[in-house]
Amino acid sequence: MANAKVIQAKQEAVDAVTAKLRESATTVVADYRGLNVAQATELRKQLREAGVEFQVLKNTLLRRATAAAELTELDEVLTGPTAIAFSAEDAVAPAKILNDFAKKNEALKLKGAVVEGRVVGVDQIKALAELPSREGLLSMLLSVLQAPVRNFALAVKAVAEKEEQGA
């Protein structure tokens, strides 16, 4: 019979993972089998710098968390060694880092993801990884918003210069 403290600790771990699944903008699941220590350390470093939490978790714990978070569609990819990356802030960062790392290191295999509460496959992860970063998207939006104001200012300046020349 299991110790009550052990059961409570496991339940707390499931609750913590459930909360991360619900709160994350993007959660990416990968198979890390075959990565050596140096590669795993490098991957963890890149993810940490981007503010992404990376953990290796047992599939039984993850299945209980996906059931609690109502994301049971993710269960079909929870086989073999499973690493999971959570990002509460940037929806693109974990997909981009893991996809780029998988291109350089064939041992890392993407399995699936949860993006904004929806379970997606490997193809969608790769498509998400091709998007610019959050900062890049914001700078594009800013330039689009500034364009009309800049064009108006240039037109007013041209009219003012034309009137100065005519006077």
PDB file of N, CA and C in Angstrom, residues 15-97:
ATOM      1  N   ASP A  15      -0.882  18.224 -10.255  1.00  0.00           N
ATOM      2  CA  ASP A  15      -1.545  19.536 -10.204  1.00  0.00           C
ATOM      3  C   ASP A  15      -0.659  20.630 -10.795  1.00  0.00           C
ATOM      4  N   ALA A  16       0.639  20.566 -10.517  1.00  0.00           N
ATOM      5  CA  ALA A  16       1.570  21.570 -11.047  1.00  0.00           C
ATOM      6  C   ALA A  16       1.654  21.481 -12.574  1.00  0.00           C
ATOM      7  N   VAL A  17       1.745  20.275 -13.101  1.00  0.00           N
ATOM      8  CA  VAL A  17       1.821  20.098 -14.561  1.00  0.00           C
ATOM      9  C   VAL A  17       0.493  20.505 -15.201  1.00  0.00           C
ATOM     10  N   THR A  18      -0.618  20.175 -14.557  1.00  0.00           N
ATOM     11  CA  THR A  18      -1.936  20.572 -15.069  1.00  0.00           C
ATOM     12  C   THR A  18      -2.027  22.091 -15.174  1.00  0.00           C
ATOM     13  N   ALA A  19      -1.571  22.796 -14.138  1.00  0.00           N
ATOM     14  CA  ALA A  19      -1.591  24.258 -14.153  1.00  0.00           C
ATOM     15  C   ALA A  19      -0.722  24.803 -15.285  1.00  0.00           C
ATOM     16  N   LYS A  20       0.449  24.201 -15.490  1.00  0.00           N
ATOM     17  CA  LYS A  20       1.327  24.654 -16.575  1.00  0.00           C
ATOM     18  C   LYS A  20       0.684  24.420 -17.932  1.00  0.00           C
ATOM     19  N   LEU A  21       0.014  23.278 -18.107  1.00  0.00           N
ATOM     20  CA  LEU A  21      -0.666  22.994 -19.377  1.00  0.00           C
ATOM     21  C   LEU A  21      -1.764  24.020 -19.648  1.00  0.00           C
ATOM     22  N   ARG A  22      -2.472  24.408 -18.615  1.00  0.00           N
ATOM     23  CA  ARG A  22      -3.573  25.373 -18.779  1.00  0.00           C
ATOM     24  C   ARG A  22      -3.062  26.793 -19.009  1.00  0.00           C
ATOM     25  N   GLU A  23      -1.962  27.159 -18.339  1.00  0.00           N
ATOM     26  CA  GLU A  23      -1.475  28.542 -18.375  1.00  0.00           C
ATOM     27  C   GLU A  23      -0.523  28.827 -19.532  1.00  0.00           C
ATOM     28  N   SER A  24       0.074  27.808 -20.114  1.00  0.00           N
ATOM     29  CA  SER A  24       1.080  28.013 -21.157  1.00  0.00           C
ATOM     30  C   SER A  24       0.448  28.477 -22.462  1.00  0.00           C
ATOM     31  N   ALA A  25       1.122  29.411 -23.117  1.00  0.00           N
ATOM     32  CA  ALA A  25       0.710  29.812 -24.461  1.00  0.00           C
ATOM     33  C   ALA A  25       1.011  28.659 -25.416  1.00  0.00           C
ATOM     34  N   THR A  26       2.166  28.032 -25.226  1.00  0.00           N
ATOM     35  CA  THR A  26       2.558  26.884 -26.038  1.00  0.00           C
ATOM     36  C   THR A  26       3.277  25.870 -25.169  1.00  0.00           C
ATOM     37  N   THR A  27       2.936  24.610 -25.378  1.00  0.00           N
ATOM     38  CA  THR A  27       3.599  23.491 -24.725  1.00  0.00           C
ATOM     39  C   THR A  27       3.997  22.520 -25.823  1.00  0.00           C
ATOM     40  N   VAL A  28       5.289  22.203 -25.915  1.00  0.00           N
ATOM     41  CA  VAL A  28       5.773  21.303 -26.963  1.00  0.00           C
ATOM     42  C   VAL A  28       6.296  20.025 -26.310  1.00  0.00           C
ATOM     43  N   VAL A  29       5.887  18.882 -26.874  1.00  0.00           N
ATOM     44  CA  VAL A  29       6.305  17.574 -26.382  1.00  0.00           C
ATOM     45  C   VAL A  29       7.314  17.002 -27.371  1.00  0.00           C
ATOM     46  N   ALA A  30       8.433  16.482 -26.847  1.00  0.00           N
ATOM     47  CA  ALA A  30       9.494  15.945 -27.701  1.00  0.00           C
ATOM     48  C   ALA A  30      10.062  14.656 -27.126  1.00  0.00           C
ATOM     49  N   ASP A  31      10.661  13.869 -27.999  1.00  0.00           N
ATOM     50  CA  ASP A  31      11.384  12.661 -27.608  1.00  0.00           C
ATOM     51  C   ASP A  31      12.859  13.030 -27.639  1.00  0.00           C
ATOM     52  N   TYR A  32      13.515  12.951 -26.493  1.00  0.00           N
ATOM     53  CA  TYR A  32      14.913  13.375 -26.372  1.00  0.00           C
ATOM     54  C   TYR A  32      15.885  12.204 -26.432  1.00  0.00           C
ATOM     55  N   ARG A  33      15.385  10.996 -26.674  1.00  0.00           N
ATOM     56  CA  ARG A  33      16.208   9.787 -26.678  1.00  0.00           C
ATOM     57  C   ARG A  33      17.364   9.946 -27.666  1.00  0.00           C
ATOM     58  N   GLY A  34      18.572   9.714 -27.223  1.00  0.00           N
ATOM     59  CA  GLY A  34      19.735   9.795 -28.094  1.00  0.00           C
ATOM     60  C   GLY A  34      20.551  11.069 -27.933  1.00  0.00           C
ATOM     61  N   LEU A  35      20.020  12.064 -27.223  1.00  0.00           N
ATOM     62  CA  LEU A  35      20.809  13.275 -26.987  1.00  0.00           C
ATOM     63  C   LEU A  35      21.859  12.968 -25.924  1.00  0.00           C
ATOM     64  N   ASN A  36      23.081  13.413 -26.174  1.00  0.00           N
ATOM     65  CA  ASN A  36      24.100  13.238 -25.133  1.00  0.00           C
ATOM     66  C   ASN A  36      23.994  14.380 -24.128  1.00  0.00           C
ATOM     67  N   VAL A  37      24.778  14.323 -23.081  1.00  0.00           N
ATOM     68  CA  VAL A  37      24.688  15.309 -22.000  1.00  0.00           C
ATOM     69  C   VAL A  37      24.976  16.718 -22.508  1.00  0.00           C
ATOM     70  N   ALA A  38      25.983  16.868 -23.350  1.00  0.00           N
ATOM     71  CA  ALA A  38      26.345  18.191 -23.870  1.00  0.00           C
ATOM     72  C   ALA A  38      25.198  18.775 -24.710  1.00  0.00           C
ATOM     73  N   GLN A  39      24.579  17.941 -25.536  1.00  0.00           N
ATOM     74  CA  GLN A  39      23.466  18.411 -26.368  1.00  0.00           C
ATOM     75  C   GLN A  39      22.270  18.796 -25.500  1.00  0.00           C
ATOM     76  N   ALA A  40      21.952  17.968 -24.518  1.00  0.00           N
ATOM     77  CA  ALA A  40      20.825  18.257 -23.624  1.00  0.00           C
ATOM     78  C   ALA A  40      21.072  19.548 -22.845  1.00  0.00           C
ATOM     79  N   THR A  41      22.307  19.741 -22.401  1.00  0.00           N
ATOM     80  CA  THR A  41      22.661  20.957 -21.666  1.00  0.00           C
ATOM     81  C   THR A  41      22.510  22.185 -22.558  1.00  0.00           C
ATOM     82  N   GLU A  42      22.969  22.084 -23.799  1.00  0.00           N
ATOM     83  CA  GLU A  42      22.850  23.190 -24.746  1.00  0.00           C
ATOM     84  C   GLU A  42      21.374  23.517 -25.021  1.00  0.00           C
ATOM     85  N   LEU A  43      20.568  22.491 -25.206  1.00  0.00           N
ATOM     86  CA  LEU A  43      19.138  22.702 -25.450  1.00  0.00           C
ATOM     87  C   LEU A  43      18.483  23.385 -24.245  1.00  0.00           C
ATOM     88  N   ARG A  44      18.761  22.891 -23.052  1.00  0.00           N
ATOM     89  CA  ARG A  44      18.204  23.503 -21.840  1.00  0.00           C
ATOM     90  C   ARG A  44      18.628  24.964 -21.713  1.00  0.00           C
ATOM     91  N   LYS A  45      19.879  25.268 -22.051  1.00  0.00           N
ATOM     92  CA  LYS A  45      20.397  26.636 -21.970  1.00  0.00           C
ATOM     93  C   LYS A  45      19.632  27.553 -22.928  1.00  0.00           C
ATOM     94  N   GLN A  46      19.450  27.100 -24.172  1.00  0.00           N
ATOM     95  CA  GLN A  46      18.729  27.908 -25.158  1.00  0.00           C
ATOM     96  C   GLN A  46      17.289  28.162 -24.713  1.00  0.00           C
ATOM     97  N   LEU A  47      16.644  27.130 -24.188  1.00  0.00           N
ATOM     98  CA  LEU A  47      15.264  27.277 -23.738  1.00  0.00           C
ATOM     99  C   LEU A  47      15.171  28.199 -22.527  1.00  0.00           C
ATOM    100  N   ARG A  48      16.085  28.058 -21.577  1.00  0.00           N
ATOM    101  CA  ARG A  48      16.089  28.891 -20.373  1.00  0.00           C
ATOM    102  C   ARG A  48      16.263  30.364 -20.754  1.00  0.00           C
ATOM    103  N   GLU A  49      17.164  30.650 -21.698  1.00  0.00           N
ATOM    104  CA  GLU A  49      17.405  32.031 -22.122  1.00  0.00           C
ATOM    105  C   GLU A  49      16.163  32.656 -22.752  1.00  0.00           C
ATOM    106  N   ALA A  50      15.316  31.818 -23.349  1.00  0.00           N
ATOM    107  CA  ALA A  50      14.086  32.310 -23.971  1.00  0.00           C
ATOM    108  C   ALA A  50      12.909  32.324 -22.993  1.00  0.00           C
ATOM    109  N   GLY A  51      13.159  31.942 -21.743  1.00  0.00           N
ATOM    110  CA  GLY A  51      12.094  31.934 -20.753  1.00  0.00           C
ATOM    111  C   GLY A  51      11.168  30.737 -20.851  1.00  0.00           C
ATOM    112  N   VAL A  52      11.668  29.649 -21.419  1.00  0.00           N
ATOM    113  CA  VAL A  52      10.879  28.430 -21.590  1.00  0.00           C
ATOM    114  C   VAL A  52      11.316  27.409 -20.552  1.00  0.00           C
ATOM    115  N   GLU A  53      10.347  26.812 -19.868  1.00  0.00           N
ATOM    116  CA  GLU A  53      10.637  25.781 -18.873  1.00  0.00           C
ATOM    117  C   GLU A  53      10.664  24.426 -19.566  1.00  0.00           C
ATOM    118  N   PHE A  54      11.699  23.631 -19.309  1.00  0.00           N
ATOM    119  CA  PHE A  54      11.889  22.329 -19.967  1.00  0.00           C
ATOM    120  C   PHE A  54      12.035  21.259 -18.912  1.00  0.00           C
ATOM    121  N   GLN A  55      11.218  20.217 -19.016  1.00  0.00           N
ATOM    122  CA  GLN A  55      11.250  19.137 -18.029  1.00  0.00           C
ATOM    123  C   GLN A  55      11.133  17.785 -18.717  1.00  0.00           C
ATOM    124  N   VAL A  56      11.714  16.786 -18.083  1.00  0.00           N
ATOM    125  CA  VAL A  56      11.507  15.391 -18.478  1.00  0.00           C
ATOM    126  C   VAL A  56      10.537  14.823 -17.451  1.00  0.00           C
ATOM    127  N   LEU A  57       9.403  14.321 -17.950  1.00  0.00           N
ATOM    128  CA  LEU A  57       8.352  13.841 -17.053  1.00  0.00           C
ATOM    129  C   LEU A  57       7.909  12.437 -17.437  1.00  0.00           C
ATOM    130  N   LYS A  58       7.383  11.730 -16.460  1.00  0.00           N
ATOM    131  CA  LYS A  58       6.848  10.393 -16.715  1.00  0.00           C
ATOM    132  C   LYS A  58       5.533  10.520 -17.473  1.00  0.00           C
ATOM    133  N   ASN A  59       5.316   9.596 -18.396  1.00  0.00           N
ATOM    134  CA  ASN A  59       4.106   9.638 -19.208  1.00  0.00           C
ATOM    135  C   ASN A  59       2.838   9.437 -18.379  1.00  0.00           C
ATOM    136  N   THR A  60       2.908   8.622 -17.325  1.00  0.00           N
ATOM    137  CA  THR A  60       1.721   8.420 -16.495  1.00  0.00           C
ATOM    138  C   THR A  60       1.329   9.717 -15.789  1.00  0.00           C
ATOM    139  N   LEU A  61       2.316  10.468 -15.320  1.00  0.00           N
ATOM    140  CA  LEU A  61       2.052  11.765 -14.692  1.00  0.00           C
ATOM    141  C   LEU A  61       1.451  12.724 -15.727  1.00  0.00           C
ATOM    142  N   LEU A  62       2.022  12.736 -16.921  1.00  0.00           N
ATOM    143  CA  LEU A  62       1.513  13.616 -17.980  1.00  0.00           C
ATOM    144  C   LEU A  62       0.094  13.247 -18.388  1.00  0.00           C
ATOM    145  N   ARG A  63      -0.204  11.947 -18.474  1.00  0.00           N
ATOM    146  CA  ARG A  63      -1.560  11.526 -18.846  1.00  0.00           C
ATOM    147  C   ARG A  63      -2.585  11.985 -17.806  1.00  0.00           C
ATOM    148  N   ARG A  64      -2.226  11.901 -16.542  1.00  0.00           N
ATOM    149  CA  ARG A  64      -3.140  12.372 -15.494  1.00  0.00           C
ATOM    150  C   ARG A  64      -3.331  13.883 -15.593  1.00  0.00           C
ATOM    151  N   ALA A  65      -2.260  14.599 -15.901  1.00  0.00           N
ATOM    152  CA  ALA A  65      -2.345  16.058 -16.042  1.00  0.00           C
ATOM    153  C   ALA A  65      -3.163  16.447 -17.277  1.00  0.00           C
ATOM    154  N   THR A  66      -2.986  15.728 -18.387  1.00  0.00           N
ATOM    155  CA  THR A  66      -3.767  16.044 -19.596  1.00  0.00           C
ATOM    156  C   THR A  66      -5.249  15.753 -19.364  1.00  0.00           C
ATOM    157  N   ALA A  67      -5.549  14.703 -18.595  1.00  0.00           N
ATOM    158  CA  ALA A  67      -6.950  14.406 -18.276  1.00  0.00           C
ATOM    159  C   ALA A  67      -7.547  15.529 -17.434  1.00  0.00           C
ATOM    160  N   ALA A  68      -6.802  16.020 -16.453  1.00  0.00           N
ATOM    161  CA  ALA A  68      -7.282  17.104 -15.597  1.00  0.00           C
ATOM    162  C   ALA A  68      -7.418  18.412 -16.371  1.00  0.00           C
ATOM    163  N   ALA A  69      -6.544  18.629 -17.352  1.00  0.00           N
ATOM    164  CA  ALA A  69      -6.578  19.855 -18.152  1.00  0.00           C
ATOM    165  C   ALA A  69      -7.483  19.723 -19.378  1.00  0.00           C
ATOM    166  N   GLU A  70      -8.116  18.550 -19.536  1.00  0.00           N
ATOM    167  CA  GLU A  70      -9.000  18.263 -20.669  1.00  0.00           C
ATOM    168  C   GLU A  70      -8.270  18.376 -22.005  1.00  0.00           C
ATOM    169  N   LEU A  71      -7.063  17.811 -22.047  1.00  0.00           N
ATOM    170  CA  LEU A  71      -6.253  17.780 -23.271  1.00  0.00           C
ATOM    171  C   LEU A  71      -5.847  16.339 -23.597  1.00  0.00           C
ATOM    172  N   THR A  72      -6.788  15.418 -23.477  1.00  0.00           N
ATOM    173  CA  THR A  72      -6.475  13.994 -23.639  1.00  0.00           C
ATOM    174  C   THR A  72      -6.048  13.642 -25.057  1.00  0.00           C
ATOM    175  N   GLU A  73      -6.283  14.515 -26.045  1.00  0.00           N
ATOM    176  CA  GLU A  73      -5.822  14.241 -27.415  1.00  0.00           C
ATOM    177  C   GLU A  73      -4.293  14.130 -27.454  1.00  0.00           C
ATOM    178  N   LEU A  74      -3.629  14.749 -26.489  1.00  0.00           N
ATOM    179  CA  LEU A  74      -2.166  14.727 -26.419  1.00  0.00           C
ATOM    180  C   LEU A  74      -1.639  13.356 -25.976  1.00  0.00           C
ATOM    181  N   ASP A  75      -2.498  12.545 -25.352  1.00  0.00           N
ATOM    182  CA  ASP A  75      -2.063  11.251 -24.802  1.00  0.00           C
ATOM    183  C   ASP A  75      -1.463  10.320 -25.847  1.00  0.00           C
ATOM    184  N   GLU A  76      -1.917  10.410 -27.098  1.00  0.00           N
ATOM    185  CA  GLU A  76      -1.417   9.481 -28.112  1.00  0.00           C
ATOM    186  C   GLU A  76       0.063   9.679 -28.425  1.00  0.00           C
ATOM    187  N   VAL A  77       0.639  10.837 -28.119  1.00  0.00           N
ATOM    188  CA  VAL A  77       2.075  11.056 -28.357  1.00  0.00           C
ATOM    189  C   VAL A  77       2.912  10.821 -27.108  1.00  0.00           C
ATOM    190  N   LEU A  78       2.261  10.492 -26.008  1.00  0.00           N
ATOM    191  CA  LEU A  78       2.979  10.273 -24.752  1.00  0.00           C
ATOM    192  C   LEU A  78       3.462   8.833 -24.645  1.00  0.00           C
ATOM    193  N   THR A  79       4.427   8.501 -25.483  1.00  0.00           N
ATOM    194  CA  THR A  79       5.046   7.176 -25.470  1.00  0.00           C
ATOM    195  C   THR A  79       6.559   7.371 -25.488  1.00  0.00           C
ATOM    196  N   GLY A  80       7.268   6.464 -24.883  1.00  0.00           N
ATOM    197  CA  GLY A  80       8.727   6.565 -24.839  1.00  0.00           C
ATOM    198  C   GLY A  80       9.162   7.721 -23.965  1.00  0.00           C
ATOM    199  N   PRO A  81      10.464   8.025 -23.974  1.00  0.00           N
ATOM    200  CA  PRO A  81      10.977   9.148 -23.165  1.00  0.00           C
ATOM    201  C   PRO A  81      10.353  10.464 -23.626  1.00  0.00           C
ATOM    202  N   THR A  82       9.826  11.211 -22.680  1.00  0.00           N
ATOM    203  CA  THR A  82       9.109  12.436 -23.024  1.00  0.00           C
ATOM    204  C   THR A  82       9.687  13.631 -22.284  1.00  0.00           C
ATOM    205  N   ALA A  83      10.034  14.650 -23.072  1.00  0.00           N
ATOM    206  CA  ALA A  83      10.440  15.942 -22.527  1.00  0.00           C
ATOM    207  C   ALA A  83       9.374  16.941 -22.955  1.00  0.00           C
ATOM    208  N   ILE A  84       9.129  17.901 -22.104  1.00  0.00           N
ATOM    209  CA  ILE A  84       8.069  18.857 -22.394  1.00  0.00           C
ATOM    210  C   ILE A  84       8.563  20.279 -22.106  1.00  0.00           C
ATOM    211  N   ALA A  85       8.250  21.190 -23.012  1.00  0.00           N
ATOM    212  CA  ALA A  85       8.670  22.589 -22.885  1.00  0.00           C
ATOM    213  C   ALA A  85       7.423  23.455 -22.726  1.00  0.00           C
ATOM    214  N   PHE A  86       7.380  24.245 -21.643  1.00  0.00           N
ATOM    215  CA  PHE A  86       6.257  25.126 -21.356  1.00  0.00           C
ATOM    216  C   PHE A  86       6.687  26.573 -21.556  1.00  0.00           C
ATOM    217  N   SER A  87       5.857  27.361 -22.244  1.00  0.00           N
ATOM    218  CA  SER A  87       6.123  28.785 -22.366  1.00  0.00           C
ATOM    219  C   SER A  87       4.837  29.559 -22.116  1.00  0.00           C
ATOM    220  N   ALA A  88       4.819  30.312 -21.035  1.00  0.00           N
ATOM    221  CA  ALA A  88       3.640  31.099 -20.700  1.00  0.00           C
ATOM    222  C   ALA A  88       3.607  32.417 -21.471  1.00  0.00           C
ATOM    223  N   GLU A  89       4.772  32.924 -21.853  1.00  0.00           N
ATOM    224  CA  GLU A  89       4.866  34.241 -22.474  1.00  0.00           C
ATOM    225  C   GLU A  89       4.814  34.189 -24.004  1.00  0.00           C
ATOM    226  N   ASP A  90       5.788  33.555 -24.601  1.00  0.00           N
ATOM    227  CA  ASP A  90       5.980  33.574 -26.048  1.00  0.00           C
ATOM    228  C   ASP A  90       5.476  32.278 -26.661  1.00  0.00           C
ATOM    229  N   ALA A  91       4.468  32.384 -27.528  1.00  0.00           N
ATOM    230  CA  ALA A  91       3.885  31.192 -28.144  1.00  0.00           C
ATOM    231  C   ALA A  91       4.809  30.567 -29.186  1.00  0.00           C
ATOM    232  N   VAL A  92       5.735  31.340 -29.725  1.00  0.00           N
ATOM    233  CA  VAL A  92       6.589  30.851 -30.807  1.00  0.00           C
ATOM    234  C   VAL A  92       7.910  30.266 -30.295  1.00  0.00           C
ATOM    235  N   ALA A  93       8.428  30.782 -29.193  1.00  0.00           N
ATOM    236  CA  ALA A  93       9.772  30.429 -28.719  1.00  0.00           C
ATOM    237  C   ALA A  93      10.031  28.935 -28.557  1.00  0.00           C
ATOM    238  N   PRO A  94       9.193  28.173 -27.834  1.00  0.00           N
ATOM    239  CA  PRO A  94       9.536  26.754 -27.672  1.00  0.00           C
ATOM    240  C   PRO A  94       9.519  25.992 -28.986  1.00  0.00           C
ATOM    241  N   ALA A  95       8.558  26.302 -29.843  1.00  0.00           N
ATOM    242  CA  ALA A  95       8.482  25.623 -31.142  1.00  0.00           C
ATOM    243  C   ALA A  95       9.706  25.952 -31.984  1.00  0.00           C
ATOM    244  N   LYS A  96      10.090  27.222 -32.002  1.00  0.00           N
ATOM    245  CA  LYS A  96      11.235  27.655 -32.811  1.00  0.00           C
ATOM    246  C   LYS A  96      12.534  27.016 -32.310  1.00  0.00           C
ATOM    247  N   ILE A  97      12.778  27.073 -31.012  1.00  0.00           N
ATOM    248  CA  ILE A  97      14.033  26.539 -30.454  1.00  0.00           C
ATOM    249  C   ILE A  97      14.112  25.037 -30.642  1.00  0.00           C
TER     250      ILE A  97
END
